[in-house]
Coordinates of C-alpha atoms in Angstrom, one line a residue:
Q1 CA 1.3 12.5 -24.5
I2 CA 2.1 11.3 -20.9
E3 CA 2.9 13.4 -17.9
V4 CA 3.7 11.1 -15.1
Q5 CA 6.3 10.9 -12.1
T6 CA 7.8 7.9 -13.2
I7 CA 7.7 4.8 -15.6
E8 CA 8.7 1.4 -14.7
N9 CA 5.8 -0.9 -16.1
I10 CA 7.3 -3.1 -18.9
G11 CA 3.9 -3.9 -20.2
I12 CA 2.9 -0.3 -20.4
S13 CA 6.5 0.1 -22.1
D14 CA 6.2 -2.4 -24.6
A15 CA 2.6 -0.7 -25.8
L16 CA 4.2 2.6 -25.8
V17 CA 6.9 1.2 -28.1
A18 CA 4.4 -0.9 -30.5
A19 CA 2.4 2.4 -30.6
Q20 CA 5.3 4.3 -31.8
Q21 CA 6.3 1.9 -34.2
R22 CA 2.8 1.8 -35.6
G23 CA 3.2 5.5 -36.4
V24 CA 1.7 6.8 -33.4
T25 CA 3.6 9.7 -31.7
V26 CA 4.4 9.2 -28.3
T27 CA 6.0 11.8 -25.6
M28 CA 6.6 11.4 -22.5
L29 CA 7.3 14.1 -19.6
L30 CA 8.8 12.5 -16.2
E31 CA 10.0 13.8 -13.0
G32 CA 14.0 14.1 -13.1
G33 CA 14.9 15.5 -9.8
V34 CA 18.4 16.6 -9.8
A35 CA 19.1 15.5 -13.2
F36 CA 23.1 16.2 -13.1
Q37 CA 23.3 13.8 -9.9
L38 CA 23.2 10.5 -11.7
N39 CA 21.5 8.7 -8.9
K40 CA 18.5 10.8 -9.0
I41 CA 16.8 9.4 -12.2
P42 CA 16.0 6.1 -11.5
D43 CA 17.6 3.4 -13.9
A44 CA 14.0 1.9 -14.8
E45 CA 13.3 5.5 -16.1
R46 CA 16.4 6.1 -18.3
Y47 CA 15.7 2.2 -19.4
H48 CA 12.0 3.1 -20.7
C49 CA 13.4 6.1 -22.2
Q50 CA 16.0 4.7 -24.2
R51 CA 13.4 1.9 -25.5
L52 CA 10.9 4.9 -26.5
E53 CA 13.7 6.9 -28.2
N54 CA 15.1 4.2 -30.2
A55 CA 11.6 3.6 -31.5
G56 CA 11.4 7.2 -32.6
G57 CA 9.3 8.5 -29.3
D58 CA 10.4 11.4 -27.2
C59 CA 11.3 11.5 -23.7
Y60 CA 11.7 14.6 -21.6
F61 CA 12.6 15.3 -17.7
I62 CA 11.5 18.2 -15.6
I63 CA 15.0 18.8 -13.6
N64 CA 16.7 21.2 -11.4
D65 CA 20.2 21.9 -11.2
K66 CA 21.2 24.8 -8.7
D67 CA 24.8 24.8 -10.2
N68 CA 23.5 26.3 -13.4
H69 CA 20.6 28.4 -11.5
I70 CA 17.9 26.1 -12.7
A71 CA 15.6 26.1 -9.9
D72 CA 12.6 23.8 -9.2
R73 CA 9.4 24.9 -11.2
Y74 CA 7.6 22.3 -9.0
G75 CA 8.4 20.5 -5.9
F76 CA 7.8 17.1 -8.0
L77 CA 6.2 16.4 -11.0
H78 CA 3.6 14.2 -9.3
S79 CA 0.7 14.3 -12.0
K80 CA -0.3 10.9 -13.5
F81 CA -2.4 11.7 -16.6
M82 CA -2.5 10.9 -20.5
L83 CA -3.8 12.4 -23.4
I84 CA -4.6 10.2 -26.4
D85 CA -5.4 11.5 -30.1
G86 CA -6.7 14.7 -28.6
R87 CA -9.9 12.8 -27.8
Y88 CA -9.3 11.0 -24.4
A89 CA -7.9 11.9 -21.2
L90 CA -6.8 9.5 -18.3
I91 CA -6.4 10.7 -14.9
S92 CA -4.8 8.4 -12.3
S93 CA -3.8 7.8 -8.9
E94 CA -1.2 5.6 -10.1
N95 CA 2.4 5.8 -11.6
L96 CA 3.3 3.6 -14.4
S97 CA 4.7 0.9 -11.8
S98 CA 4.5 -2.9 -11.9
N99 CA 3.3 -2.7 -8.5
S100 CA 0.7 -0.2 -9.4
L101 CA -0.6 -1.5 -12.5
P102 CA 0.4 -5.4 -12.3
Y103 CA -0.3 -7.3 -15.7
D104 CA -0.3 -10.7 -14.5
D105 CA -3.1 -13.3 -15.1
K106 CA -5.6 -12.5 -12.5
S107 CA -7.6 -15.6 -12.5
D108 CA -5.6 -16.6 -9.5
G109 CA -5.7 -13.5 -8.0
T110 CA -2.8 -10.8 -7.9
V111 CA -1.0 -8.3 -5.6
G112 CA -0.8 -4.7 -6.0
R113 CA -1.5 -1.2 -4.7
R114 CA -4.9 0.0 -4.5
G115 CA -5.8 2.8 -7.0
V116 CA -8.0 3.9 -9.8
V117 CA -7.6 5.1 -13.4
L118 CA -10.2 7.3 -14.8
V119 CA -10.8 7.8 -18.8
T120 CA -12.9 10.4 -20.2
D121 CA -13.8 11.5 -23.9
S122 CA -15.1 15.1 -22.2
P123 CA -13.6 17.7 -25.1
S124 CA -13.5 20.2 -22.2
V125 CA -11.2 17.9 -19.9
V126 CA -9.2 16.9 -22.5
A127 CA -8.5 20.6 -23.9
H128 CA -7.8 21.5 -20.4
L129 CA -5.2 19.3 -19.7
Q130 CA -3.7 19.6 -23.1
T131 CA -2.9 23.4 -22.1
V132 CA -1.4 21.9 -19.0
F133 CA 0.8 19.7 -20.9
N134 CA 1.9 22.0 -23.5
A135 CA 2.8 24.4 -20.3
D136 CA 4.7 21.9 -18.3
L137 CA 6.6 20.5 -21.6
D138 CA 7.7 23.9 -22.7
T139 CA 11.2 23.3 -24.1
N140 CA 11.8 27.2 -23.8
H141 CA 12.1 26.7 -20.1
V142 CA 15.8 25.6 -19.2
D143 CA 14.0 23.0 -16.6
I144 CA 13.2 20.8 -19.3
A145 CA 15.8 18.3 -20.7
A146 CA 15.5 15.9 -23.3
W147 CA 16.7 12.1 -22.8
Q148 CA 20.0 11.9 -24.8
A149 CA 22.5 9.0 -25.1
G150 CA 25.7 9.6 -23.4
T151 CA 24.1 12.3 -20.8
T152 CA 23.3 12.1 -17.0
Y153 CA 19.7 11.5 -18.0
G154 CA 20.7 8.6 -20.9
E155 CA 21.2 5.4 -20.6
P156 CA 20.8 3.0 -17.6
P157 CA 23.7 1.1 -16.5
A158 CA 25.1 -1.6 -18.5
G159 CA 23.4 -4.9 -17.8
F160 CA 20.3 -3.1 -16.0
V161 CA 17.3 -5.6 -16.2
P162 CA 13.7 -4.3 -15.6
I163 CA 11.0 -5.4 -13.6
T164 CA 9.3 -8.3 -15.4
I165 CA 7.1 -10.0 -12.8
T166 CA 4.2 -8.2 -11.5
G167 CA 1.2 -9.4 -9.3
G168 CA 0.6 -12.5 -7.4
T169 CA -2.0 -14.4 -6.1
T170 CA -2.8 -13.1 -2.7
Y171 CA -5.5 -10.7 -3.4
T172 CA -8.8 -12.3 -5.0
I173 CA -10.2 -10.2 -7.8
Q174 CA -13.3 -8.6 -6.9
F175 CA -14.1 -6.2 -9.6
T176 CA -13.6 -8.1 -13.0
E177 CA -14.7 -5.6 -15.5
T178 CA -14.3 -1.6 -15.7
A179 CA -17.1 0.6 -15.0
V180 CA -18.3 2.4 -17.9
V181 CA -20.9 5.5 -17.3
H182 CA -22.4 7.6 -20.1
G183 CA -24.1 11.0 -19.9
S184 CA -23.7 14.6 -19.4
I185 CA -21.4 14.8 -16.5
P186 CA -20.1 18.1 -14.9
F187 CA -16.6 18.1 -14.3
E188 CA -13.6 19.9 -12.1
I189 CA -10.3 19.8 -12.6
V190 CA -8.5 20.3 -9.5
Q191 CA -4.8 21.0 -9.7
S192 CA -1.7 22.0 -7.7
P193 CA -0.2 24.5 -7.1
E194 CA -3.1 26.5 -8.9
N195 CA -6.4 25.5 -7.2
S196 CA -6.5 22.5 -4.8
L197 CA -7.1 24.4 -2.0
R198 CA -9.9 26.7 -3.0
N199 CA -12.8 26.5 -0.4
V200 CA -15.5 27.4 -2.8
D201 CA -15.3 24.9 -5.2
S202 CA -12.5 22.0 -5.7
L203 CA -12.2 19.5 -2.8
L204 CA -12.7 21.7 -0.1
G205 CA -15.5 23.4 -1.3
L206 CA -17.3 19.8 -2.3
I207 CA -16.6 18.4 1.4
A208 CA -18.1 21.9 2.8
R209 CA -21.4 21.0 1.6
A210 CA -21.7 17.7 3.3
G211 CA -24.1 17.8 6.2
D212 CA -26.7 15.9 8.1
G213 CA -27.4 12.4 6.6
D214 CA -24.4 12.7 4.0
T215 CA -21.6 10.6 3.5
V216 CA -17.8 11.5 2.7
L217 CA -15.6 8.2 2.1
V218 CA -11.8 8.8 2.0
Q219 CA -9.3 6.5 0.8
Q220 CA -5.7 8.0 0.5
L221 CA -1.9 7.2 0.5
S222 CA -1.4 9.8 2.8
E223 CA -2.9 12.4 5.1
R224 CA -1.0 14.4 7.6
P225 CA -2.7 15.3 11.1
Y226 CA -0.7 18.7 10.7
W227 CA 0.8 20.8 8.3
G228 CA 3.7 23.1 8.9
A229 CA 7.0 21.8 10.6
S230 CA 7.2 18.5 11.8
T231 CA 7.2 19.7 15.3
S232 CA 3.9 21.5 15.1
N233 CA 0.4 20.1 15.9
P234 CA -2.9 20.1 14.7
T235 CA -3.8 23.2 16.9
D236 CA -1.0 25.3 15.5
D237 CA -0.7 24.3 11.9
P238 CA -4.1 22.3 11.1
S239 CA -4.3 20.5 8.0
P240 CA -7.3 21.9 5.9
R241 CA -8.3 18.4 4.5
I242 CA -8.5 16.7 7.8
E243 CA -10.2 19.6 9.3
A244 CA -12.6 19.7 6.6
Y245 CA -13.5 15.8 7.1
I246 CA -14.0 16.7 10.8
D247 CA -16.2 19.8 10.3
A248 CA -18.2 17.5 7.9
A249 CA -18.7 14.9 10.6
R250 CA -19.5 18.2 12.8
R251 CA -22.3 18.8 10.7
G252 CA -23.8 15.4 11.0
A253 CA -22.3 13.5 8.0
A254 CA -20.9 10.1 8.1
V255 CA -17.2 10.1 7.3
R256 CA -15.0 7.3 7.1
I257 CA -11.1 7.7 6.3
M258 CA -9.1 4.5 5.2
L259 CA -5.5 5.3 5.0
D260 CA -2.4 3.2 4.0
S261 CA -0.8 1.2 6.5
Y262 CA 1.8 -0.3 3.9
F263 CA 4.0 2.8 3.2
S264 CA 3.5 4.9 6.3
P265 CA 5.1 3.8 9.8
Y266 CA 3.1 3.8 12.8
A267 CA 5.7 5.7 14.6
N268 CA 5.6 8.7 12.5
P269 CA 4.2 11.6 14.7
N270 CA 2.9 13.1 11.2
G271 CA 2.2 10.3 9.5
N272 CA -1.2 8.2 8.6
G273 CA -1.0 6.3 12.4
A274 CA -1.1 9.8 14.0
A275 CA -3.7 11.2 11.8
C276 CA -6.2 8.2 12.7
A277 CA -5.4 8.8 16.2
Y278 CA -6.2 12.3 16.0
V279 CA -9.6 11.8 14.2
N280 CA -10.4 8.8 16.5
N281 CA -9.7 10.9 19.5
L282 CA -12.0 13.6 18.4
R283 CA -14.8 10.8 17.6
S284 CA -14.8 9.8 21.2
Q285 CA -14.5 13.3 22.8
E286 CA -17.3 14.8 20.5
Q287 CA -19.0 11.5 19.9
L288 CA -19.0 12.4 16.1
N289 CA -19.7 9.7 13.5
I290 CA -16.3 9.6 12.0
E291 CA -13.9 6.9 11.8
C292 CA -10.1 6.3 10.7
T293 CA -8.4 3.1 9.9
L294 CA -5.1 1.9 8.3
E295 CA -5.4 -0.7 5.7
N296 CA -3.7 -2.6 3.2
P297 CA -6.6 -4.4 0.8
A298 CA -4.7 -5.3 -2.0
G299 CA -1.1 -6.2 -0.6
L300 CA 1.3 -3.7 -1.7
G301 CA -0.2 -0.9 0.2
I302 CA -3.0 2.3 -0.7
H303 CA -1.8 4.3 -3.2
N304 CA -5.2 5.6 -4.1
K305 CA -6.1 9.6 -3.7
M306 CA -9.9 9.1 -3.7
I307 CA -12.5 11.1 -1.8
L308 CA -16.1 10.3 -2.3
V309 CA -19.0 12.3 -1.4
N310 CA -22.8 11.7 -1.3
I311 CA -24.9 14.9 -0.8
D312 CA -28.7 14.6 -0.8
G313 CA -28.4 11.3 -3.0
H314 CA -26.1 12.9 -5.5
G315 CA -22.8 11.1 -5.7
Y316 CA -19.5 13.0 -6.4
V317 CA -16.3 11.2 -7.0
H318 CA -12.7 13.2 -6.6
V319 CA -9.8 10.8 -8.0
G320 CA -6.2 11.9 -9.0
S321 CA -2.6 12.3 -7.6
I322 CA -3.1 14.8 -4.9
N323 CA -2.0 13.5 -1.3
G324 CA -2.8 14.9 2.1
S325 CA 0.4 17.0 2.3
E326 CA 0.9 20.6 2.2
Q327 CA 3.8 20.0 -0.4
S328 CA 1.2 18.3 -2.5
S329 CA -1.2 21.1 -2.4
K330 CA 1.1 24.0 -2.6
G331 CA 4.4 22.7 -4.1
N332 CA 3.7 20.1 -6.5
R333 CA 2.4 19.6 -10.0
E334 CA -0.9 17.5 -9.1
I335 CA -3.8 16.6 -11.2
A336 CA -7.2 15.4 -10.0
L337 CA -10.7 14.8 -11.5
Q338 CA -13.7 15.8 -9.5
F339 CA -17.2 15.1 -11.0
Q340 CA -21.0 14.0 -10.3
S341 CA -21.9 10.8 -11.3
N342 CA -24.3 8.4 -9.2
E343 CA -23.1 5.5 -11.1
A344 CA -19.4 6.3 -10.6
Y345 CA -20.0 6.9 -7.2
T346 CA -21.7 3.5 -6.4
Y347 CA -19.0 1.6 -7.9
L348 CA -16.4 3.1 -6.1
A349 CA -18.2 3.3 -2.9
D350 CA -18.5 -0.4 -3.3
M351 CA -14.6 -0.8 -3.7
F352 CA -14.1 1.2 -0.4
N353 CA -16.7 -0.9 1.6
K354 CA -15.3 -3.9 0.3
D355 CA -11.8 -2.7 1.6
W356 CA -13.1 -1.2 5.0
I357 CA -12.2 -3.2 7.9
H358 CA -15.9 -3.7 9.4
T359 CA -14.9 -5.0 12.6
T360 CA -13.3 -2.1 14.4
Y361 CA -11.3 -2.2 17.6
L362 CA -11.2 0.9 20.0
P363 CA -9.3 1.2 23.0
V364 CA -10.8 2.8 25.8
I365 CA -8.5 5.8 25.4
L366 CA -7.3 6.5 22.0
N367 CA -4.3 8.1 22.4
N368 CA -1.7 6.5 20.0
Y369 CA -4.5 4.4 18.6
I370 CA -3.4 1.6 16.5
G371 CA -6.0 -0.4 14.4
P372 CA -6.0 -3.7 13.4
A373 CA -3.0 -5.2 11.3
S374 CA -4.0 -5.5 7.6
H375 CA -1.7 -8.6 6.9
I376 CA -1.2 -12.1 8.4
L377 CA 0.4 -12.0 11.5
I378 CA 2.6 -14.7 13.9
S379 CA 0.2 -14.8 16.8
E380 CA 1.8 -17.7 18.9
L381 CA 5.5 -19.3 19.1
L382 CA 6.2 -22.1 21.2
Y383 CA 9.9 -22.3 21.3
N384 CA 11.2 -24.2 23.9
P385 CA 8.6 -26.7 25.3
N386 CA 8.9 -29.3 28.0
G387 CA 10.6 -32.0 27.2
L388 CA 11.1 -32.9 23.3
D389 CA 11.4 -30.2 20.6
D390 CA 9.0 -32.2 18.7
K391 CA 6.3 -30.4 20.2
E392 CA 7.2 -27.0 18.9
F393 CA 4.7 -24.8 16.7
I394 CA 3.8 -21.7 15.1
E395 CA 0.3 -20.2 15.2
L396 CA -0.8 -17.5 12.6
V397 CA -3.8 -15.5 12.4
N398 CA -5.7 -13.5 9.6
P399 CA -6.6 -10.1 11.5
T400 CA -8.4 -8.8 8.4
N401 CA -12.1 -9.4 7.1
H402 CA -10.9 -11.0 3.9
V403 CA -9.8 -14.7 3.1
V404 CA -6.1 -14.7 2.5
D405 CA -4.4 -17.1 0.0
L406 CA -1.4 -18.7 1.6
S407 CA -0.6 -20.6 -1.5
N408 CA 3.3 -20.6 -1.5
W409 CA 3.8 -18.2 1.3
S410 CA 6.7 -19.7 3.7
I411 CA 7.5 -19.8 7.1
S412 CA 11.4 -19.7 8.2
D413 CA 14.2 -18.5 10.3
A414 CA 16.3 -17.7 7.4
V415 CA 17.3 -14.2 6.5
T416 CA 18.7 -15.0 3.4
P417 CA 18.9 -18.3 1.1
A418 CA 22.5 -18.5 2.3
D419 CA 21.8 -19.0 5.8
Y420 CA 22.4 -22.0 7.8
A421 CA 18.6 -22.4 8.6
D422 CA 15.2 -23.4 6.7
L423 CA 12.4 -22.4 4.9
R424 CA 9.1 -24.0 4.4
R425 CA 6.2 -23.3 1.9
F426 CA 2.6 -23.8 2.3
P427 CA 0.9 -25.8 -0.7
A428 CA -1.0 -24.6 -3.5
G429 CA -4.8 -23.9 -2.1
T430 CA -4.0 -22.9 1.5
Q431 CA -6.1 -20.0 2.6
L432 CA -6.7 -18.5 5.9
Q433 CA -10.3 -17.3 6.8
P434 CA -10.9 -13.7 8.4
H435 CA -10.2 -14.0 12.3
A436 CA -9.1 -17.5 12.1
T437 CA -5.7 -19.1 13.1
L438 CA -3.5 -21.8 11.5
V439 CA -1.1 -24.0 13.4
V440 CA 2.3 -25.3 11.8
A441 CA 3.7 -28.2 14.6
T442 CA 7.2 -29.7 14.2
K443 CA 5.5 -32.9 14.5
A444 CA 1.6 -33.6 14.5
S445 CA 2.0 -36.7 16.5
A446 CA 3.7 -35.3 19.4
Y447 CA 1.1 -31.8 19.2
F448 CA -1.6 -34.3 19.1
N449 CA -0.2 -35.9 22.3
E450 CA 0.2 -32.4 24.0
Y451 CA -3.3 -31.1 22.9
N452 CA -5.5 -33.5 22.0
E453 CA -6.1 -32.3 18.3
Y454 CA -4.0 -32.0 15.1
P455 CA -2.3 -29.2 14.0
N456 CA -3.1 -27.7 10.4
Y457 CA 0.4 -28.5 9.2
E458 CA 3.6 -30.3 10.3
I459 CA 7.1 -29.8 9.6
L460 CA 8.1 -33.4 9.6
E461 CA 5.9 -36.3 8.2
T462 CA 4.2 -38.2 11.1
V463 CA 0.9 -38.5 10.4
T464 CA -0.7 -39.1 6.9
A465 CA -3.7 -37.0 7.6
V466 CA -1.8 -33.9 8.2
P467 CA -0.3 -32.4 5.3
S468 CA 3.3 -31.2 5.4
L469 CA 5.0 -28.0 4.6
Q470 CA 7.3 -28.0 1.4
D471 CA 11.0 -28.0 2.0
D472 CA 12.5 -25.2 -0.4
Q473 CA 15.4 -26.6 -1.8
N474 CA 17.0 -23.1 -2.7
W475 CA 17.0 -21.8 0.9
G476 CA 19.2 -22.8 3.5
D477 CA 20.6 -26.4 4.3
T478 CA 18.2 -29.0 3.2
S479 CA 19.7 -31.5 5.7
I480 CA 18.0 -29.8 8.5
Y481 CA 14.4 -28.8 9.4
L482 CA 12.7 -25.5 10.8
Q483 CA 13.7 -25.3 14.5
L484 CA 13.0 -22.4 16.7
G485 CA 16.1 -21.6 18.8
N486 CA 16.0 -21.8 22.6
A487 CA 18.2 -19.0 23.1
G488 CA 16.6 -16.7 20.7
D489 CA 15.9 -16.7 16.8
T490 CA 14.0 -14.6 13.9
I491 CA 10.7 -15.9 12.5
F492 CA 9.3 -15.0 9.1
V493 CA 6.4 -15.2 7.3
R494 CA 6.9 -14.4 3.6
N495 CA 4.3 -14.0 0.8
A496 CA 4.7 -15.8 -2.6
V497 CA 7.1 -13.4 -4.1
G498 CA 9.6 -13.2 -1.2
Q499 CA 8.4 -10.1 0.6
V500 CA 8.3 -10.0 4.6
I501 CA 4.8 -10.0 5.6
D502 CA 5.7 -10.2 9.3
V503 CA 8.6 -11.1 11.5
V504 CA 9.1 -11.7 15.3
V505 CA 12.5 -11.5 16.9
Y506 CA 13.1 -13.2 20.3
G507 CA 16.0 -13.7 22.8
D508 CA 19.3 -13.3 20.8
G509 CA 17.7 -13.1 17.4
V510 CA 18.3 -9.9 15.4
Y511 CA 16.7 -8.4 12.5
G512 CA 16.7 -4.9 11.2
G513 CA 16.9 -3.0 14.4
L514 CA 13.8 -4.6 15.9
Q515 CA 13.6 -4.9 19.5
A516 CA 13.3 -8.4 20.6
C517 CA 11.0 -10.1 23.0
P518 CA 12.6 -11.3 26.1
L519 CA 13.2 -15.1 26.6
V520 CA 10.0 -16.4 28.5
V521 CA 10.8 -17.0 32.1
I522 CA 8.7 -20.3 32.9
G523 CA 9.6 -23.5 31.2
G524 CA 7.3 -24.6 28.6
A525 CA 5.7 -21.0 28.0
S526 CA 4.7 -19.6 24.7
L527 CA 5.1 -16.1 23.5
E528 CA 1.4 -14.9 22.7
R529 CA 0.5 -11.8 20.7
D530 CA -2.4 -10.0 22.8
P531 CA -4.4 -8.8 21.5
Y532 CA -4.0 -10.9 18.4
W533 CA -4.9 -8.3 15.6
R534 CA -2.3 -5.5 16.7
D535 CA 1.4 -5.0 15.3
T536 CA 3.3 -2.3 16.6
A537 CA 6.7 -4.2 15.3
V538 CA 7.9 -3.7 18.7
C539 CA 7.7 -7.4 20.2
P540 CA 7.8 -6.8 24.0
A541 CA 4.6 -4.4 23.4
D542 CA 2.8 -6.8 21.2
F543 CA 3.6 -10.3 23.1
K544 CA 3.6 -11.6 26.4
E545 CA 4.2 -14.9 27.9
Q546 CA 1.7 -17.4 28.1
V547 CA 2.4 -20.0 30.7
N548 CA 0.0 -22.7 29.1
P549 CA 0.0 -22.4 25.4
T550 CA -3.1 -22.3 23.6
P551 CA -2.8 -23.0 20.1
N552 CA -5.8 -22.4 17.9
T553 CA -7.5 -20.0 20.6
L554 CA -7.0 -16.3 20.2
P555 CA -6.8 -14.0 23.5

C-alpha cells in the first residue's frame, strides 16, 4: 500500500507490477490535483497507473473538482510512505521519481536528489500509518477517484514514453551500504495537518529541548524566512520553524542549516536564500552559533526534509515529507518519523557533514547574503585577445569542497544541437578538485607563448602533451570549432546528461532573459568572476573587466 505525491520511476514501477503478478496486492494513492483538467495529472502517473491496473493492481487519485462541489481535503497529498504486508513501514523524504531514486550503476558515481528513506518493523508505527492510509483512501469520500480507462485520469497520451535514463557520474558515492539499527526505539509520528506544529512534542517540542552544548542540524528542501502573505516579513509573520532554530542557538546550541540551492532562486524574497540571509544576519548581530548555507551536494538538489538533534549525548532523527512552509504544516497531508537512536543520528550526521561547505565566506554586511555556489562555474573568459583569436580561453572553477567528475561534460556556445555553433566534451576521467581551476584554450601553443604555461585542454590539436576536448558530432556544424564571439556570445557548461550547470552571456548574446555582461572596454581584457565562488545569475554583478587576464589564478 503506497501513499505518495507522484510516481515516475520505471524501476519501482517494474517492481510493483512484478509483485502484483506474483500475487501481491498492490494499491497506490496519488495526488490528483484538479482531476477534471487533463493536464493536472502528470502523464507519467497515468502511465504507471495503467501498467499497475493492467497487472491487476489498484491506483487511486485524491482530487478536487469545484464544478461538482468536490473541495480539497488537503492542499496537496504530499506524504511519502508505504506499508508492506502489515509488517513494514517506509517513510521517505522522496517521491517515487527517477531523480530522487536513481537506479543506475553506482560504481562510477551517480546524479540525484539528496534524500532519506526510513524503513521500520515497529508494529505501532505500522498500525498508525495503516489507520492514516485507510482514512485517506476511504472510497466513501467523493474526492477519491479510481484510475479508469477512457477518463481524465486514465491512459497517458498516445505514444507517451516514460523516463528510463536515471543517475549519472557526477556525484561520487560515499555511502555504499544502508544503515541498520536494532533495539527498542521510541518513535513519534509527526503528521500534517494534525500535529506538526505542536510545541510540547513533535518537531518544535524536540528543538525546544536543545540548549547549551547541544547540536541541531537541518537539511531541508525549503525553509521560509516568514509565513503569512508573500509581502510580509519575519517580524510580523515569523516562521515557527526558523524561530525555533534561532532560539536553540540563543540557548547555546550549535545550529547548522543547509538548504537547497537547486530549486530555490536566490531572488525569491521568501525563499531559501532569504532564509539564510535572515539567519546569518542575526548570527552576526547577536554573535550566535548558527549558520545557514545553500547547497546541492548530489547534483539535482536537496529534496531531504531532515532535522537531527543531539541533546545531552542523545541523538534524535526527524525525517519525512514536511517542508518549512505554512502550507506544509497546516494544509497538506504530510508524514514524518521522529525517533531517538544514537546510531541513526551518527550515520545521518556524517552524511550532513560530508554535504556541508566547511569553508564559509561571509561578507561584512550580511544583507542579501549569497553563499558559495554548489556547482561548477565559468570563472574567466578571454574572448577578444590582442592579436589572433587563437589565444582565447575559458577557465572553470570548482567552488565546492568535493571533487567533481567532469567526464563527458561539455562547453559550448550552442543553445540547441541545430545551432551553427560547436560543442566540445571533456574526456573520461576528467576531475576538478575543490577550489581549483581548469583552463581550456583554443590553441595550447598560442596560450603557452602568452602565459608561459600550458592549459589543461585545448580545442585545436597543437601540442601533443595537452589533451584536446572531443568534438560532439551531434551538435552544430562539425566543420567549425568553438570560438568566442567578439561582439557577444552565450557560453554553456553542461553536465554529462545535458543539463545546463552554468551559463555566461555577454555583449549581444541572449539566453532566457539573463542580463548580459557589457563588452570589455580595453582590448585584450577578459571577463573575470569576482569573487570566484559567487553566482547570482546576473553577469554584470558577478564579473569584472580584467585588464591583464589571469588564467589559473583566482581573485
